[in-house]
Amino acid sequence: MHVGISSAHKVMPIMTALLQRYPHLLALSASSPWWGGEDTGYASNRAMMFQQLPTAGLPFHFQTWAEFEGFVYDQKKTGIIDHMDEIRWDIRPSPHKGTLEVRICDGVSNLRELAALVALTHCLVVDLDRRLEAGETLPNMPPWHVQENKWRAARYGLDAVIILDADSNERLVTGDLIDVLNRLEPVAKSLHCADELASVADIPRLGRRISGSVGWPRSMTETCVLWSTR
């Protein structure tokens, strides 16, 4: 998902702050528990597999656009990459498009769920942009918390207890998601995607209802069928 950013100097603060919501996006979309026909025990095994590529996974923390440009220069000079699109981070700048590309989500099986996650991502980025424009210092979680949150969301999905901030406070991801959606409601209205954002709350509610009635192995298939009829 690409979200436009109005100025290069905003990209790094927004990218870093967005990592605070990484587990929400991954937990909501987690859909790859199997590998080679075996249950891995992960809600999103795909997230764990893909990060093994040397230029994939979580982004480094940069303070300024100039630092990022220096990183890209080093990568090209040493032959690690030839082009920018070979940096395959879960969130990455796309300078040729003027966007921040958010690649956190696992596979999504239906249009309604896709629209919900697009709305959530769009609102998160725009909210951070507006807060930055208003002079607010955006949150900056320690990289070790960000890394732990990715693992927890990949392992436990919507049952993950995530780290909320630099003070190491914790909360169930679905509980924090409610507060996030409430905060973003005015942003969604201004972007004309209030209905899509509101449907984010349906993802855990419907998923858990199905899982409880048919069990985890069948719940993913049943969820796809249910969403396709709505």
PDB file of C-alpha atoms in Angstrom:
ATOM      1  CA  MET A   1       0.000   0.000   0.000  1.00  0.00           C
ATOM      2  CA  HIS A   2       1.388   3.379  -1.029  1.00  0.00           C
ATOM      3  CA  VAL A   3       0.468   6.559   0.851  1.00  0.00           C
ATOM      4  CA  GLY A   4       1.658   9.914  -0.446  1.00  0.00           C
ATOM      5  CA  ILE A   5       3.917  12.053   1.742  1.00  0.00           C
ATOM      6  CA  SER A   6       4.039  15.784   1.068  1.00  0.00           C
ATOM      7  CA  SER A   7       7.718  16.326   1.908  1.00  0.00           C
ATOM      8  CA  ALA A   8      10.863  14.201   2.093  1.00  0.00           C
ATOM      9  CA  HIS A   9      11.733  15.507   5.560  1.00  0.00           C
ATOM     10  CA  LYS A  10       8.526  13.934   6.927  1.00  0.00           C
ATOM     11  CA  VAL A  11       9.205  10.434   5.645  1.00  0.00           C
ATOM     12  CA  MET A  12      11.603   9.155   8.312  1.00  0.00           C
ATOM     13  CA  PRO A  13       9.649  10.420  11.360  1.00  0.00           C
ATOM     14  CA  ILE A  14       6.428   8.979   9.921  1.00  0.00           C
ATOM     15  CA  MET A  15       8.037   5.652   8.990  1.00  0.00           C
ATOM     16  CA  THR A  16       9.523   5.283  12.472  1.00  0.00           C
ATOM     17  CA  ALA A  17       6.290   6.250  14.240  1.00  0.00           C
ATOM     18  CA  LEU A  18       4.233   3.894  12.079  1.00  0.00           C
ATOM     19  CA  LEU A  19       6.219   0.962  13.464  1.00  0.00           C
ATOM     20  CA  GLN A  20       4.238   1.456  16.674  1.00  0.00           C
ATOM     21  CA  ARG A  21       1.197   0.148  14.761  1.00  0.00           C
ATOM     22  CA  TYR A  22       3.054  -2.673  13.057  1.00  0.00           C
ATOM     23  CA  PRO A  23       1.546  -5.444  15.219  1.00  0.00           C
ATOM     24  CA  HIS A  24      -1.999  -4.178  14.643  1.00  0.00           C
ATOM     25  CA  LEU A  25      -1.675  -4.453  10.864  1.00  0.00           C
ATOM     26  CA  LEU A  26       0.054  -7.831  10.952  1.00  0.00           C
ATOM     27  CA  ALA A  27      -2.309  -9.349  13.514  1.00  0.00           C
ATOM     28  CA  LEU A  28      -5.372  -8.208  11.552  1.00  0.00           C
ATOM     29  CA  SER A  29      -4.087  -9.744   8.326  1.00  0.00           C
ATOM     30  CA  ALA A  30      -2.251 -12.850   9.595  1.00  0.00           C
ATOM     31  CA  SER A  31      -3.253 -15.688   7.277  1.00  0.00           C
ATOM     32  CA  SER A  32      -0.327 -18.060   6.724  1.00  0.00           C
ATOM     33  CA  PRO A  33      -0.062 -20.633   9.525  1.00  0.00           C
ATOM     34  CA  TRP A  34       1.010 -23.511   7.292  1.00  0.00           C
ATOM     35  CA  TRP A  35       4.303 -24.421   5.639  1.00  0.00           C
ATOM     36  CA  GLY A  36       4.605 -27.517   3.461  1.00  0.00           C
ATOM     37  CA  GLY A  37       1.203 -28.669   4.668  1.00  0.00           C
ATOM     38  CA  GLU A  38       2.197 -28.456   8.331  1.00  0.00           C
ATOM     39  CA  ASP A  39       0.854 -26.070  10.968  1.00  0.00           C
ATOM     40  CA  THR A  40       3.852 -23.963  12.033  1.00  0.00           C
ATOM     41  CA  GLY A  41       2.211 -22.608  15.169  1.00  0.00           C
ATOM     42  CA  TYR A  42       2.477 -19.087  13.742  1.00  0.00           C
ATOM     43  CA  ALA A  43      -0.461 -16.961  12.703  1.00  0.00           C
ATOM     44  CA  SER A  44       1.757 -15.422   9.995  1.00  0.00           C
ATOM     45  CA  ASN A  45       4.582 -17.733   9.043  1.00  0.00           C
ATOM     46  CA  ARG A  46       4.995 -15.703   5.849  1.00  0.00           C
ATOM     47  CA  ALA A  47       6.194 -12.683   7.839  1.00  0.00           C
ATOM     48  CA  MET A  48       8.866 -14.808   9.494  1.00  0.00           C
ATOM     49  CA  MET A  49      10.007 -16.412   6.242  1.00  0.00           C
ATOM     50  CA  PHE A  50      10.227 -13.244   4.166  1.00  0.00           C
ATOM     51  CA  GLN A  51      12.408 -11.385   6.667  1.00  0.00           C
ATOM     52  CA  GLN A  52      15.236 -13.848   6.049  1.00  0.00           C
ATOM     53  CA  LEU A  53      16.133 -12.025   2.839  1.00  0.00           C
ATOM     54  CA  PRO A  54      19.128  -9.759   3.561  1.00  0.00           C
ATOM     55  CA  THR A  55      17.387  -6.533   2.543  1.00  0.00           C
ATOM     56  CA  ALA A  56      13.946  -7.452   3.923  1.00  0.00           C
ATOM     57  CA  GLY A  57      12.308  -7.236   7.341  1.00  0.00           C
ATOM     58  CA  LEU A  58      12.080  -4.234   9.621  1.00  0.00           C
ATOM     59  CA  PRO A  59      13.579  -0.939   8.452  1.00  0.00           C
ATOM     60  CA  PHE A  60      16.500   0.686  10.184  1.00  0.00           C
ATOM     61  CA  HIS A  61      15.808   3.811  12.227  1.00  0.00           C
ATOM     62  CA  PHE A  62      16.903   6.975  10.445  1.00  0.00           C
ATOM     63  CA  GLN A  63      16.578  10.462  11.873  1.00  0.00           C
ATOM     64  CA  THR A  64      16.712  12.308   8.561  1.00  0.00           C
ATOM     65  CA  TRP A  65      16.265  11.781   4.839  1.00  0.00           C
ATOM     66  CA  ALA A  66      19.979  12.519   4.398  1.00  0.00           C
ATOM     67  CA  GLU A  67      20.829   9.525   6.616  1.00  0.00           C
ATOM     68  CA  PHE A  68      18.646   7.318   4.444  1.00  0.00           C
ATOM     69  CA  GLU A  69      20.325   8.620   1.291  1.00  0.00           C
ATOM     70  CA  GLY A  70      23.694   7.782   2.840  1.00  0.00           C
ATOM     71  CA  PHE A  71      22.480   4.256   3.566  1.00  0.00           C
ATOM     72  CA  VAL A  72      21.305   3.782  -0.027  1.00  0.00           C
ATOM     73  CA  TYR A  73      24.649   5.068  -1.318  1.00  0.00           C
ATOM     74  CA  ASP A  74      26.527   2.551   0.850  1.00  0.00           C
ATOM     75  CA  GLN A  75      24.264  -0.297  -0.291  1.00  0.00           C
ATOM     76  CA  LYS A  76      24.854   0.510  -3.947  1.00  0.00           C
ATOM     77  CA  LYS A  77      28.594   1.100  -3.577  1.00  0.00           C
ATOM     78  CA  THR A  78      29.102  -2.281  -1.921  1.00  0.00           C
ATOM     79  CA  GLY A  79      26.946  -4.099  -4.484  1.00  0.00           C
ATOM     80  CA  ILE A  80      24.249  -5.136  -2.020  1.00  0.00           C
ATOM     81  CA  ILE A  81      21.598  -3.502  -4.200  1.00  0.00           C
ATOM     82  CA  ASP A  82      21.497  -2.079  -7.707  1.00  0.00           C
ATOM     83  CA  HIS A  83      18.149  -0.315  -7.420  1.00  0.00           C
ATOM     84  CA  MET A  84      16.012   1.183  -4.659  1.00  0.00           C
ATOM     85  CA  ASP A  85      13.280  -1.426  -5.111  1.00  0.00           C
ATOM     86  CA  GLU A  86      15.719  -4.080  -3.898  1.00  0.00           C
ATOM     87  CA  ILE A  87      15.303  -2.668  -0.385  1.00  0.00           C
ATOM     88  CA  ARG A  88      12.394  -4.872   0.648  1.00  0.00           C
ATOM     89  CA  TRP A  89      11.589  -3.587   4.122  1.00  0.00           C
ATOM     90  CA  ASP A  90       8.156  -4.023   5.664  1.00  0.00           C
ATOM     91  CA  ILE A  91       7.836  -0.235   5.428  1.00  0.00           C
ATOM     92  CA  ARG A  92       9.966   1.590   2.881  1.00  0.00           C
ATOM     93  CA  PRO A  93      10.147   4.947   1.108  1.00  0.00           C
ATOM     94  CA  SER A  94       9.362   5.000  -2.607  1.00  0.00           C
ATOM     95  CA  PRO A  95      11.061   8.211  -3.763  1.00  0.00           C
ATOM     96  CA  HIS A  96      10.046   7.808  -7.418  1.00  0.00           C
ATOM     97  CA  LYS A  97       6.382   7.857  -6.365  1.00  0.00           C
ATOM     98  CA  GLY A  98       6.642  10.243  -3.429  1.00  0.00           C
ATOM     99  CA  THR A  99       5.072   7.679  -1.132  1.00  0.00           C
ATOM    100  CA  LEU A 100       5.632   5.562   1.918  1.00  0.00           C
ATOM    101  CA  GLU A 101       5.046   1.937   0.946  1.00  0.00           C
ATOM    102  CA  VAL A 102       3.540  -0.180   3.732  1.00  0.00           C
ATOM    103  CA  ARG A 103       4.191  -3.893   3.184  1.00  0.00           C
ATOM    104  CA  ILE A 104       3.363  -5.213   6.652  1.00  0.00           C
ATOM    105  CA  CYS A 105       0.157  -7.092   5.941  1.00  0.00           C
ATOM    106  CA  ASP A 106      -0.074 -10.791   5.219  1.00  0.00           C
ATOM    107  CA  GLY A 107      -2.283 -12.069   2.382  1.00  0.00           C
ATOM    108  CA  VAL A 108      -5.866 -10.785   2.332  1.00  0.00           C
ATOM    109  CA  SER A 109      -8.571 -12.966   0.818  1.00  0.00           C
ATOM    110  CA  ASN A 110     -11.457 -10.584   0.101  1.00  0.00           C
ATOM    111  CA  LEU A 111     -12.168  -7.038  -1.008  1.00  0.00           C
ATOM    112  CA  ARG A 112     -13.979  -5.861   2.106  1.00  0.00           C
ATOM    113  CA  GLU A 113     -11.139  -6.848   4.399  1.00  0.00           C
ATOM    114  CA  LEU A 114      -8.671  -5.344   1.937  1.00  0.00           C
ATOM    115  CA  ALA A 115     -10.594  -2.048   1.921  1.00  0.00           C
ATOM    116  CA  ALA A 116     -10.602  -2.031   5.725  1.00  0.00           C
ATOM    117  CA  LEU A 117      -6.840  -2.505   5.958  1.00  0.00           C
ATOM    118  CA  VAL A 118      -6.182   0.073   3.244  1.00  0.00           C
ATOM    119  CA  ALA A 119      -8.343   2.586   5.124  1.00  0.00           C
ATOM    120  CA  LEU A 120      -6.544   1.846   8.387  1.00  0.00           C
ATOM    121  CA  THR A 121      -3.125   2.246   6.783  1.00  0.00           C
ATOM    122  CA  HIS A 122      -4.131   5.435   4.971  1.00  0.00           C
ATOM    123  CA  CYS A 123      -5.571   6.978   8.134  1.00  0.00           C
ATOM    124  CA  LEU A 124      -2.548   6.032  10.235  1.00  0.00           C
ATOM    125  CA  VAL A 125      -0.136   7.730   7.838  1.00  0.00           C
ATOM    126  CA  VAL A 126      -2.277  10.834   7.336  1.00  0.00           C
ATOM    127  CA  ASP A 127      -2.787  11.166  11.099  1.00  0.00           C
ATOM    128  CA  LEU A 128       0.975  11.065  11.665  1.00  0.00           C
ATOM    129  CA  ASP A 129       1.533  13.559   8.845  1.00  0.00           C
ATOM    130  CA  ARG A 130      -0.976  15.987  10.344  1.00  0.00           C
ATOM    131  CA  ARG A 131       0.462  15.630  13.832  1.00  0.00           C
ATOM    132  CA  LEU A 132       3.936  16.300  12.474  1.00  0.00           C
ATOM    133  CA  GLU A 133       2.637  19.322  10.581  1.00  0.00           C
ATOM    134  CA  ALA A 134       1.122  20.622  13.829  1.00  0.00           C
ATOM    135  CA  GLY A 135       4.541  20.530  15.497  1.00  0.00           C
ATOM    136  CA  GLU A 136       4.079  17.339  17.503  1.00  0.00           C
ATOM    137  CA  THR A 137       7.025  15.050  18.143  1.00  0.00           C
ATOM    138  CA  LEU A 138       5.997  11.639  16.862  1.00  0.00           C
ATOM    139  CA  PRO A 139       6.447   8.485  18.976  1.00  0.00           C
ATOM    140  CA  ASN A 140       9.654   6.522  18.556  1.00  0.00           C
ATOM    141  CA  MET A 141       9.677   2.996  19.950  1.00  0.00           C
ATOM    142  CA  PRO A 142      12.989   1.273  20.697  1.00  0.00           C
ATOM    143  CA  PRO A 143      13.931  -1.117  17.876  1.00  0.00           C
ATOM    144  CA  TRP A 144      13.947  -4.070  20.286  1.00  0.00           C
ATOM    145  CA  HIS A 145      10.290  -3.411  21.148  1.00  0.00           C
ATOM    146  CA  VAL A 146       9.395  -3.144  17.460  1.00  0.00           C
ATOM    147  CA  GLN A 147      11.137  -6.448  16.747  1.00  0.00           C
ATOM    148  CA  GLU A 148       9.384  -8.167  19.646  1.00  0.00           C
ATOM    149  CA  ASN A 149       6.002  -6.829  18.542  1.00  0.00           C
ATOM    150  CA  LYS A 150       6.516  -8.209  15.053  1.00  0.00           C
ATOM    151  CA  TRP A 151       7.261 -11.644  16.466  1.00  0.00           C
ATOM    152  CA  ARG A 152       4.298 -11.569  18.852  1.00  0.00           C
ATOM    153  CA  ALA A 153       1.873 -10.560  16.101  1.00  0.00           C
ATOM    154  CA  ALA A 154       3.286 -13.181  13.730  1.00  0.00           C
ATOM    155  CA  ARG A 155       3.131 -15.880  16.399  1.00  0.00           C
ATOM    156  CA  TYR A 156      -0.166 -15.139  18.116  1.00  0.00           C
ATOM    157  CA  GLY A 157      -2.113 -12.972  15.662  1.00  0.00           C
ATOM    158  CA  LEU A 158      -5.115 -11.329  17.291  1.00  0.00           C
ATOM    159  CA  ASP A 159      -4.275 -12.991  20.610  1.00  0.00           C
ATOM    160  CA  ALA A 160      -0.955 -11.139  20.841  1.00  0.00           C
ATOM    161  CA  VAL A 161      -0.152  -8.998  23.863  1.00  0.00           C
ATOM    162  CA  ILE A 162       1.879  -6.157  22.386  1.00  0.00           C
ATOM    163  CA  ILE A 163       4.261  -3.534  23.745  1.00  0.00           C
ATOM    164  CA  LEU A 164       2.632  -0.127  23.426  1.00  0.00           C
ATOM    165  CA  ASP A 165       5.403   2.390  23.963  1.00  0.00           C
ATOM    166  CA  ALA A 166       8.950   3.167  25.050  1.00  0.00           C
ATOM    167  CA  ASP A 167       7.854   2.731  28.685  1.00  0.00           C
ATOM    168  CA  SER A 168       7.195  -0.977  28.022  1.00  0.00           C
ATOM    169  CA  ASN A 169       3.469  -0.871  28.770  1.00  0.00           C
ATOM    170  CA  GLU A 170       1.582  -3.845  27.322  1.00  0.00           C
ATOM    171  CA  ARG A 171      -1.935  -4.614  26.163  1.00  0.00           C
ATOM    172  CA  LEU A 172      -3.880  -7.122  24.087  1.00  0.00           C
ATOM    173  CA  VAL A 173      -3.659  -5.958  20.483  1.00  0.00           C
ATOM    174  CA  THR A 174      -7.427  -6.074  19.952  1.00  0.00           C
ATOM    175  CA  GLY A 175      -7.990  -3.899  23.011  1.00  0.00           C
ATOM    176  CA  ASP A 176      -5.559  -1.275  21.774  1.00  0.00           C
ATOM    177  CA  LEU A 177      -7.047  -1.484  18.295  1.00  0.00           C
ATOM    178  CA  ILE A 178     -10.340  -0.095  19.610  1.00  0.00           C
ATOM    179  CA  ASP A 179      -8.577   3.020  20.881  1.00  0.00           C
ATOM    180  CA  VAL A 180      -6.673   3.390  17.612  1.00  0.00           C
ATOM    181  CA  LEU A 181      -9.887   3.231  15.579  1.00  0.00           C
ATOM    182  CA  ASN A 182     -11.578   5.793  17.815  1.00  0.00           C
ATOM    183  CA  ARG A 183      -8.634   8.157  17.425  1.00  0.00           C
ATOM    184  CA  LEU A 184      -8.644   7.792  13.659  1.00  0.00           C
ATOM    185  CA  GLU A 185     -12.386   8.268  13.173  1.00  0.00           C
ATOM    186  CA  PRO A 186     -12.162  12.035  12.419  1.00  0.00           C
ATOM    187  CA  VAL A 187      -9.305  11.378   9.993  1.00  0.00           C
ATOM    188  CA  ALA A 188     -11.353   8.716   8.211  1.00  0.00           C
ATOM    189  CA  LYS A 189     -14.298  11.093   7.850  1.00  0.00           C
ATOM    190  CA  SER A 190     -12.060  13.713   6.265  1.00  0.00           C
ATOM    191  CA  LEU A 191     -10.717  11.084   3.849  1.00  0.00           C
ATOM    192  CA  HIS A 192     -14.211   9.716   3.078  1.00  0.00           C
ATOM    193  CA  CYS A 193     -13.376   6.203   4.271  1.00  0.00           C
ATOM    194  CA  ALA A 194     -15.241   6.103   7.598  1.00  0.00           C
ATOM    195  CA  ASP A 195     -17.238   2.986   6.674  1.00  0.00           C
ATOM    196  CA  GLU A 196     -14.130   1.122   5.573  1.00  0.00           C
ATOM    197  CA  LEU A 197     -12.258   2.056   8.745  1.00  0.00           C
ATOM    198  CA  ALA A 198     -15.200   0.998  10.912  1.00  0.00           C
ATOM    199  CA  SER A 199     -15.190  -2.433   9.258  1.00  0.00           C
ATOM    200  CA  VAL A 200     -11.689  -3.060  10.664  1.00  0.00           C
ATOM    201  CA  ALA A 201     -13.411  -3.943  13.945  1.00  0.00           C
ATOM    202  CA  ASP A 202     -15.320  -6.713  12.151  1.00  0.00           C
ATOM    203  CA  ILE A 203     -12.152  -8.637  11.316  1.00  0.00           C
ATOM    204  CA  PRO A 204     -11.403  -9.948  14.844  1.00  0.00           C
ATOM    205  CA  ARG A 205     -15.091 -10.204  15.746  1.00  0.00           C
ATOM    206  CA  LEU A 206     -16.079 -12.354  12.772  1.00  0.00           C
ATOM    207  CA  GLY A 207     -12.853 -14.344  12.803  1.00  0.00           C
ATOM    208  CA  ARG A 208     -13.241 -15.351  16.431  1.00  0.00           C
ATOM    209  CA  ARG A 209     -16.890 -16.270  15.971  1.00  0.00           C
ATOM    210  CA  ILE A 210     -16.011 -18.635  13.151  1.00  0.00           C
ATOM    211  CA  SER A 211     -12.951 -20.066  14.895  1.00  0.00           C
ATOM    212  CA  GLY A 212     -15.021 -20.819  17.973  1.00  0.00           C
ATOM    213  CA  SER A 213     -17.675 -22.656  15.990  1.00  0.00           C
ATOM    214  CA  VAL A 214     -15.598 -24.700  13.523  1.00  0.00           C
ATOM    215  CA  GLY A 215     -12.067 -24.680  14.962  1.00  0.00           C
ATOM    216  CA  TRP A 216      -8.855 -23.049  13.755  1.00  0.00           C
ATOM    217  CA  PRO A 217      -7.994 -25.355  10.802  1.00  0.00           C
ATOM    218  CA  ARG A 218     -11.292 -24.560   9.066  1.00  0.00           C
ATOM    219  CA  SER A 219     -11.758 -21.028  10.341  1.00  0.00           C
ATOM    220  CA  MET A 220      -9.694 -19.372   7.613  1.00  0.00           C
ATOM    221  CA  THR A 221     -11.749 -20.989   4.850  1.00  0.00           C
ATOM    222  CA  GLU A 222     -15.013 -20.185   6.605  1.00  0.00           C
ATOM    223  CA  THR A 223     -13.919 -16.564   7.097  1.00  0.00           C
ATOM    224  CA  CYS A 224     -13.228 -16.204   3.373  1.00  0.00           C
ATOM    225  CA  VAL A 225     -16.692 -17.536   2.556  1.00  0.00           C
ATOM    226  CA  LEU A 226     -18.396 -15.226   5.061  1.00  0.00           C
ATOM    227  CA  TRP A 227     -16.599 -12.079   3.885  1.00  0.00           C
ATOM    228  CA  SER A 228     -17.291 -12.897   0.231  1.00  0.00           C
ATOM    229  CA  THR A 229     -21.035 -12.762   0.893  1.00  0.00           C
ATOM    230  CA  ARG A 230     -20.991  -9.352   2.580  1.00  0.00           C
TER     231      ARG A 230
END
